[in-house]
Amino acid sequence: MLVTGYGAVTPLGHSADETWTAMLAGRSGIDTVDGMDVTGLDVRIGGQVKGFTPGRYMPPTVSRRADPYARYALAAALEACEHARLVVDDRLAPRVAVIIGSGYGPVGSIYRAANTLRDRGPRAISPFTQVTTAMDSAAGEISMRLGIQGPSRAQSTACASGADAVGAGMRMISHGEADIVIVGGADACVTTVDLAGSGNARALSRRNDDPTAACRPFDTHRDGFVMSEGAAVLVLEAAEVADSRGATPLAELTGYGASSDAHHWTAPHPEGRGACLAVEAALRDAGISGADVDYVNAHGTGTLLNDATETAVLHKVLGDRVTRIPVSSTKSMTGHMIGAAGAVELVASIQVLRTGDVPPTINCDEPIDPDINFVPHRAQHHDGLRTALSNSFGFGGHNAALVVRAV
């Protein structure tokens, strides 16, 4: 099926174009966290969406009730539909679906509601609380705003949520359940609770004095990932539906695979078994082998275990092809957007295929594998890129991989 539009809200910009331009420039969206009291936290850096104005995308009644993650998702969905020139009219509405992935969901609203109950009592709790603190609130806001009458649902598989949402949308179209699916991921978990928890798990970088250098995928001196927020949403369509609408295809989604490590809550399987299963399944679904992959947008979090494991997985699944193609981690600039990561990185992968420009892995000063081109520091141009692989591996052993092809 075809991708006909996409939108994004990230620490690098409030649109897909702004985000892509910043990626190619090698600009980091990571900084000292502001807007909340981080005194006493071991980790005080993150990738925040700054300067976002909800009123540009939604009326005050929506922005007041919606958690930031749902606001970002709605803004990205509106951009994606505008990009696809998609108007959901009465004829289309029953055949359009929406799936939004999120690892954490509306955690800010949950924390605020708990604090309100503690400080002001039950009468101060909003009657919208049970809606706005639900994982499906982003999908609900999008379906109501766009008039979507097909299935609307949430997807939650930690850091693989965005990629799994795309995969679920692919299956929905291939099984005839919908003709068009609005898919993506969103999270807004740069909170004191989540920084404290992930920091105590020793998963986060502690380079508080040098935020832009903190996320160092595939670098020998990496010390953890950086928590970030944002959203990305794509429009998927059956080819015949896109053709009948006169939509311009941006790329073709050809493969999806998913698996579980069944090993540990925060550590990947030491042999990368689950990740291998997901990547192999995606390649098999696309009807190709590792020798056909021209670019990899790696999961590349900057943690000690993930980067070493993913490097081994790429060698195993792609063989010597991995030493002859660019492999980059855009998380080096965005930070780890959790449930939004897979969707943002799919958008980046599509842009690579459309332009031949490959965004860099910044801060990769001493690559852990000198045989792989991690596109260190600066963007590169490569001609003839036809097929990209995008990996997403999450806490709990959730793994997802997507294969996309140029059109």
Coordinates of C-alpha atoms in Angstrom, one line a residue:
M1 CA 0.0 0.0 0.0
L2 CA 0.9 3.6 -0.5
V3 CA 2.0 6.5 1.7
T4 CA 0.3 9.7 0.4
G5 CA 1.0 12.1 3.2
Y6 CA 2.7 12.7 6.5
G7 CA 3.1 15.3 9.3
A8 CA 5.2 15.6 12.3
V9 CA 5.7 17.6 15.5
T10 CA 9.1 17.1 17.0
P11 CA 11.9 18.7 19.1
L12 CA 13.3 19.8 15.7
G13 CA 10.2 21.5 14.3
H14 CA 6.4 21.7 14.1
S15 CA 6.1 20.1 10.7
A16 CA 7.6 17.2 8.7
D17 CA 9.5 19.7 6.5
E18 CA 11.0 21.6 9.5
T19 CA 12.0 18.3 11.1
W20 CA 13.6 17.0 7.9
T21 CA 15.5 20.2 7.3
A22 CA 16.9 20.2 10.8
M23 CA 17.9 16.5 10.5
L24 CA 19.9 17.2 7.3
A25 CA 21.6 20.1 9.0
G26 CA 22.6 17.8 11.9
R27 CA 20.8 20.0 14.4
S28 CA 20.1 18.7 17.9
G29 CA 16.7 19.2 19.5
I30 CA 18.0 18.2 22.9
D31 CA 18.4 20.8 25.7
T32 CA 18.0 21.4 29.4
V33 CA 14.4 20.6 30.4
D34 CA 12.4 23.7 31.1
G35 CA 8.8 24.3 32.1
M36 CA 9.1 22.1 35.2
D37 CA 11.1 21.8 38.3
V38 CA 13.9 19.3 37.7
T39 CA 15.8 20.2 40.9
G40 CA 17.3 17.0 42.4
L41 CA 16.9 14.9 39.3
D42 CA 20.0 13.0 38.1
V43 CA 18.8 13.7 34.5
R44 CA 17.8 17.2 33.6
I45 CA 17.9 17.1 29.8
G46 CA 15.4 16.0 27.1
G47 CA 13.9 16.7 23.7
Q48 CA 11.0 19.0 24.2
V49 CA 8.5 20.4 21.7
K50 CA 9.0 24.2 22.2
G51 CA 6.9 27.0 21.0
F52 CA 4.0 24.8 20.0
T53 CA 0.7 26.8 19.7
P54 CA -2.3 24.5 20.0
G55 CA -4.6 27.2 18.7
R56 CA -3.2 26.8 15.3
Y57 CA -4.6 23.3 15.1
M58 CA -7.6 23.0 17.3
P59 CA -10.2 25.1 19.2
P60 CA -9.7 26.0 22.9
T61 CA -12.3 23.4 23.9
V62 CA -10.1 20.7 22.5
S63 CA -6.7 22.0 23.6
R64 CA -8.0 22.6 27.2
R65 CA -9.0 18.9 27.6
A66 CA -6.4 17.2 25.5
D67 CA -3.1 15.9 26.9
P68 CA 0.0 17.3 25.0
Y69 CA 0.5 13.9 23.4
A70 CA -2.9 14.1 21.8
R71 CA -2.4 17.7 20.7
Y72 CA 0.8 16.7 19.0
A73 CA -0.9 13.7 17.3
L74 CA -3.8 15.8 16.1
A75 CA -1.5 18.5 14.7
A76 CA 0.5 15.9 12.9
A77 CA -2.6 14.2 11.5
L78 CA -4.0 17.5 10.2
E79 CA -0.7 18.1 8.4
A80 CA -0.6 14.6 7.0
C81 CA -4.1 14.9 5.6
E82 CA -3.3 18.3 4.1
H83 CA -0.2 16.8 2.5
A84 CA -2.2 13.9 1.1
R85 CA -5.0 16.3 0.0
L86 CA -7.4 14.0 1.9
V87 CA -10.8 15.3 2.9
V88 CA -12.9 12.7 4.8
D89 CA -16.3 13.2 3.3
D90 CA -19.5 11.2 4.0
R91 CA -18.6 8.7 1.2
L92 CA -15.1 8.0 2.5
A93 CA -15.7 8.3 6.3
P94 CA -16.9 4.6 6.9
R95 CA -13.8 3.3 5.1
V96 CA -11.2 5.4 6.9
A97 CA -9.6 4.3 10.1
V98 CA -7.1 5.8 12.6
I99 CA -4.5 4.0 14.8
I100 CA -2.2 6.0 17.0
G101 CA 0.6 4.3 18.9
S102 CA 2.0 5.5 22.2
G103 CA 4.3 4.0 24.8
Y104 CA 3.2 6.2 27.7
G105 CA 0.0 7.9 26.6
P106 CA -1.4 10.9 28.4
V107 CA 0.9 10.6 31.5
G108 CA 0.9 14.4 32.1
S109 CA -2.9 14.4 32.5
I110 CA -2.8 11.4 34.7
Y111 CA -0.2 13.0 37.0
R112 CA -2.1 16.3 37.1
A113 CA -5.4 14.5 37.9
A114 CA -3.7 12.6 40.8
N115 CA -2.2 15.8 42.2
T116 CA -5.6 17.7 41.9
L117 CA -7.4 14.9 43.8
R118 CA -4.7 15.0 46.5
D119 CA -4.6 18.8 46.8
R120 CA -8.2 19.9 46.1
G121 CA -10.4 16.9 46.5
P122 CA -12.8 14.9 44.2
R123 CA -15.0 17.9 43.3
A124 CA -12.1 19.5 41.5
I125 CA -11.7 16.6 39.1
S126 CA -12.8 17.4 35.5
P127 CA -15.6 15.3 34.1
F128 CA -13.4 14.8 31.0
T129 CA -10.7 13.1 33.1
Q130 CA -11.7 9.6 32.2
V131 CA -11.4 10.5 28.6
T132 CA -8.3 12.6 28.5
T133 CA -6.3 10.1 30.7
A134 CA -7.1 7.2 28.3
M135 CA -4.5 5.8 25.9
D136 CA -7.0 6.1 23.0
S137 CA -7.6 9.8 23.5
A138 CA -5.3 10.8 20.6
A139 CA -7.1 8.5 18.2
G140 CA -10.4 9.7 19.5
E141 CA -9.6 13.4 19.0
I142 CA -8.4 12.7 15.4
S143 CA -11.5 10.6 14.5
M144 CA -13.8 13.3 15.8
R145 CA -12.0 16.2 14.2
L146 CA -11.7 14.5 10.8
G147 CA -15.1 12.8 10.8
I148 CA -13.6 9.3 10.6
Q149 CA -16.2 6.6 11.0
G150 CA -14.0 3.5 10.5
P151 CA -12.2 1.8 13.4
S152 CA -10.2 4.1 15.7
R153 CA -7.8 2.6 18.3
A154 CA -4.6 2.9 20.3
Q155 CA -1.5 0.7 19.9
S156 CA 0.9 0.4 22.8
T157 CA 4.1 -1.6 22.6
A158 CA 6.6 0.7 24.3
C159 CA 9.2 2.1 21.9
A160 CA 7.8 0.0 19.0
S161 CA 4.4 1.6 19.3
G162 CA 4.6 3.9 16.3
A163 CA 6.0 1.2 14.0
D164 CA 3.5 -1.3 15.2
A165 CA 0.6 1.2 14.5
V166 CA 1.9 1.5 10.9
G167 CA 2.0 -2.3 10.6
A168 CA -1.5 -2.6 12.0
G169 CA -2.7 -0.1 9.5
M170 CA -1.0 -2.1 6.7
R171 CA -2.8 -5.2 7.8
M172 CA -6.1 -3.4 8.1
I173 CA -6.0 -2.3 4.5
S174 CA -4.7 -5.6 3.2
H175 CA -7.5 -7.5 5.0
G176 CA -10.1 -5.2 3.5
E177 CA -11.1 -3.6 6.8
A178 CA -10.4 -0.1 5.6
D179 CA -9.3 1.7 2.4
I180 CA -7.4 4.5 4.1
V181 CA -5.7 4.5 7.6
I182 CA -4.4 7.5 9.5
V183 CA -1.5 5.9 11.4
G184 CA 1.4 7.1 13.6
G185 CA 2.7 7.6 17.1
A186 CA 2.8 10.2 19.8
D187 CA 4.2 10.7 23.3
A188 CA 4.7 13.5 25.7
C189 CA 6.6 11.9 28.5
V190 CA 9.3 14.4 29.3
T191 CA 8.0 14.6 32.9
T192 CA 9.7 14.6 36.3
V193 CA 8.3 11.2 37.1
D194 CA 9.5 9.6 33.8
L195 CA 12.9 11.3 33.9
A196 CA 13.3 10.0 37.5
G197 CA 12.2 6.5 36.7
S198 CA 14.2 6.0 33.5
G199 CA 17.1 7.8 35.2
N200 CA 17.0 5.4 38.2
A201 CA 17.0 2.5 35.7
R202 CA 20.3 3.9 34.4
A203 CA 18.8 4.0 30.9
L204 CA 19.3 7.8 30.3
S205 CA 22.3 9.8 29.4
R206 CA 23.5 12.0 32.3
R207 CA 25.4 14.5 30.1
N208 CA 23.5 17.4 31.8
D209 CA 26.2 19.9 31.0
D210 CA 26.4 19.1 27.3
P211 CA 22.8 18.3 26.1
T212 CA 23.4 18.4 22.4
A213 CA 26.2 15.8 22.7
A214 CA 24.2 13.5 25.0
C215 CA 22.6 11.2 22.5
R216 CA 25.5 9.2 20.9
P217 CA 24.2 6.2 19.0
F218 CA 26.8 3.7 18.0
D219 CA 29.6 5.8 19.6
T220 CA 32.0 4.1 22.0
H221 CA 31.3 6.7 24.7
R222 CA 27.5 6.5 24.7
D223 CA 25.9 6.4 28.1
G224 CA 22.2 6.2 27.5
F225 CA 19.2 7.5 25.6
V226 CA 17.5 10.9 25.9
M227 CA 13.8 11.1 26.6
S228 CA 11.9 13.2 24.1
E229 CA 8.4 14.0 23.0
G230 CA 6.4 14.6 19.8
A231 CA 4.3 12.9 17.1
A232 CA 4.3 11.8 13.5
V233 CA 1.3 10.6 11.5
L234 CA 1.1 9.1 8.0
V235 CA -1.7 8.5 5.5
L236 CA -1.8 5.0 4.2
E237 CA -4.0 4.1 1.2
A238 CA -4.8 1.1 -0.9
A239 CA -3.2 1.8 -4.3
E240 CA -6.5 1.8 -6.2
V241 CA -8.1 4.3 -3.7
A242 CA -5.1 6.7 -4.0
D243 CA -5.3 6.4 -7.8
S244 CA -9.1 7.2 -7.8
R245 CA -8.5 10.3 -5.6
G246 CA -5.6 11.5 -7.8
A247 CA -3.3 11.3 -4.8
T248 CA 0.4 11.5 -5.3
P249 CA 2.2 8.5 -3.8
L250 CA 5.3 9.3 -1.7
A251 CA 6.4 5.7 -1.1
E252 CA 5.2 2.1 -1.0
L253 CA 5.1 0.2 2.3
T254 CA 6.0 -3.3 1.4
G255 CA 6.9 -5.1 4.7
Y256 CA 6.2 -5.3 8.4
G257 CA 7.5 -7.7 11.0
A258 CA 7.1 -7.9 14.8
S259 CA 8.3 -10.1 17.6
S260 CA 9.0 -10.3 21.3
D261 CA 12.3 -11.1 23.1
A262 CA 10.6 -12.9 26.0
H263 CA 13.8 -12.1 27.9
H264 CA 13.9 -8.9 30.1
W265 CA 11.9 -5.8 30.8
T266 CA 14.6 -3.3 29.9
A267 CA 17.5 -5.2 28.3
P268 CA 17.4 -6.7 24.8
H269 CA 18.1 -10.3 24.3
P270 CA 21.9 -10.7 24.3
E271 CA 21.9 -12.5 21.0
G272 CA 19.2 -10.2 19.5
R273 CA 16.9 -13.1 18.7
G274 CA 13.7 -11.1 18.9
A275 CA 15.1 -8.3 16.8
C276 CA 16.3 -10.7 14.2
L277 CA 12.9 -12.3 14.0
A278 CA 11.2 -8.9 13.4
V279 CA 13.6 -7.8 10.7
E280 CA 13.6 -11.1 9.0
A281 CA 9.8 -11.1 9.0
A282 CA 9.6 -7.6 7.5
L283 CA 12.0 -8.6 4.7
R284 CA 10.0 -11.8 4.1
D285 CA 6.8 -9.8 4.0
A286 CA 8.3 -7.4 1.5
G287 CA 9.5 -10.4 -0.6
I288 CA 13.2 -9.3 -0.5
S289 CA 16.4 -10.3 1.2
G290 CA 18.9 -8.3 3.2
A291 CA 20.9 -7.9 0.0
D292 CA 18.1 -5.6 -1.3
V293 CA 18.3 -3.0 1.5
D294 CA 19.8 0.3 0.5
Y295 CA 19.4 2.3 3.8
V296 CA 18.7 1.5 7.4
N297 CA 17.2 4.0 9.9
A298 CA 18.4 2.2 13.0
H299 CA 16.7 2.1 16.3
G300 CA 20.0 3.5 17.6
T301 CA 19.2 4.7 21.0
G302 CA 22.7 5.4 22.4
T303 CA 22.4 2.8 25.2
L304 CA 25.3 0.4 25.7
L305 CA 23.2 -2.8 25.1
N306 CA 20.9 -1.7 22.3
D307 CA 23.5 -0.3 20.0
A308 CA 25.8 -3.3 20.3
T309 CA 22.9 -5.8 19.9
E310 CA 21.4 -3.9 16.9
T311 CA 24.8 -3.8 15.2
A312 CA 25.1 -7.6 15.6
V313 CA 21.6 -8.1 14.3
L314 CA 22.3 -6.0 11.1
H315 CA 25.4 -8.0 10.4
K316 CA 23.5 -11.3 10.8
V317 CA 20.4 -10.3 8.8
L318 CA 22.0 -8.1 6.1
G319 CA 25.3 -9.9 5.8
D320 CA 28.1 -7.9 4.1
R321 CA 25.5 -5.6 2.7
V322 CA 25.5 -3.7 6.0
T323 CA 29.1 -2.6 5.3
R324 CA 28.2 -1.1 1.9
I325 CA 25.1 1.0 2.7
P326 CA 24.4 4.0 5.0
V327 CA 23.0 3.3 8.5
S328 CA 22.0 6.2 10.6
S329 CA 20.2 7.0 13.8
T330 CA 18.1 10.2 13.7
K331 CA 17.5 9.8 17.5
S332 CA 21.0 11.4 17.8
M333 CA 19.1 14.6 17.0
T334 CA 15.5 14.1 18.1
G335 CA 16.3 12.1 21.2
H336 CA 14.1 9.0 21.8
M337 CA 10.4 10.0 21.2
I338 CA 9.2 6.6 22.5
G339 CA 5.9 5.8 20.8
A340 CA 6.4 8.5 18.2
A341 CA 9.9 7.3 17.3
G342 CA 9.0 4.6 14.7
A343 CA 6.6 6.9 12.9
V344 CA 9.1 9.8 12.8
E345 CA 11.8 7.5 11.6
L346 CA 9.6 6.1 8.9
V347 CA 9.0 9.6 7.6
A348 CA 12.7 10.2 7.6
S349 CA 13.3 6.9 5.7
I350 CA 10.8 7.9 3.0
Q351 CA 12.5 11.3 2.7
V352 CA 15.8 9.5 2.2
L353 CA 14.3 7.4 -0.7
R354 CA 12.7 10.5 -2.3
T355 CA 15.8 12.7 -2.1
G356 CA 18.9 10.5 -1.8
D357 CA 20.0 12.6 1.2
V358 CA 20.8 10.6 4.3
P359 CA 20.6 12.4 7.7
P360 CA 23.6 11.9 9.9
T361 CA 24.2 10.2 13.2
I362 CA 25.6 13.2 15.1
N363 CA 28.0 12.7 18.1
C364 CA 29.3 9.4 16.6
D365 CA 32.9 10.3 17.1
E366 CA 34.3 6.8 17.7
P367 CA 32.0 4.2 15.9
I368 CA 31.7 0.9 17.7
D369 CA 32.0 -0.8 14.3
P370 CA 34.3 0.9 11.9
D371 CA 33.1 -1.3 9.0
I372 CA 29.6 0.3 9.0
N373 CA 28.9 3.7 7.6
F374 CA 26.9 5.3 10.4
V375 CA 26.9 8.6 8.5
P376 CA 28.8 10.4 11.3
H377 CA 28.3 14.1 11.9
R378 CA 27.2 15.2 8.4
A379 CA 24.5 14.2 6.0
Q380 CA 25.5 12.2 2.9
H381 CA 24.0 12.0 -0.6
H382 CA 23.6 8.5 -2.1
D383 CA 22.2 7.9 -5.6
G384 CA 20.0 4.9 -6.4
L385 CA 18.5 4.3 -3.0
R386 CA 15.3 2.2 -3.5
T387 CA 14.6 0.3 -0.3
A388 CA 14.8 1.3 3.3
L389 CA 14.5 -0.6 6.6
S390 CA 13.4 1.1 9.7
N391 CA 13.9 -0.6 13.1
S392 CA 12.1 -0.1 16.4
F393 CA 13.0 -2.1 19.5
G394 CA 11.4 -1.4 22.8
F395 CA 11.3 -2.1 26.5
G396 CA 9.5 -5.3 27.3
G397 CA 11.2 -6.9 24.3
H398 CA 8.8 -5.4 21.8
N399 CA 10.4 -5.4 18.3
A400 CA 9.0 -4.1 15.0
A401 CA 10.5 -3.5 11.6
L402 CA 9.2 -1.8 8.5
V403 CA 10.3 -1.9 4.9
V404 CA 9.5 0.9 2.5
R405 CA 10.2 1.3 -1.2
A406 CA 10.6 4.3 -3.5
V407 CA 7.9 4.9 -6.1

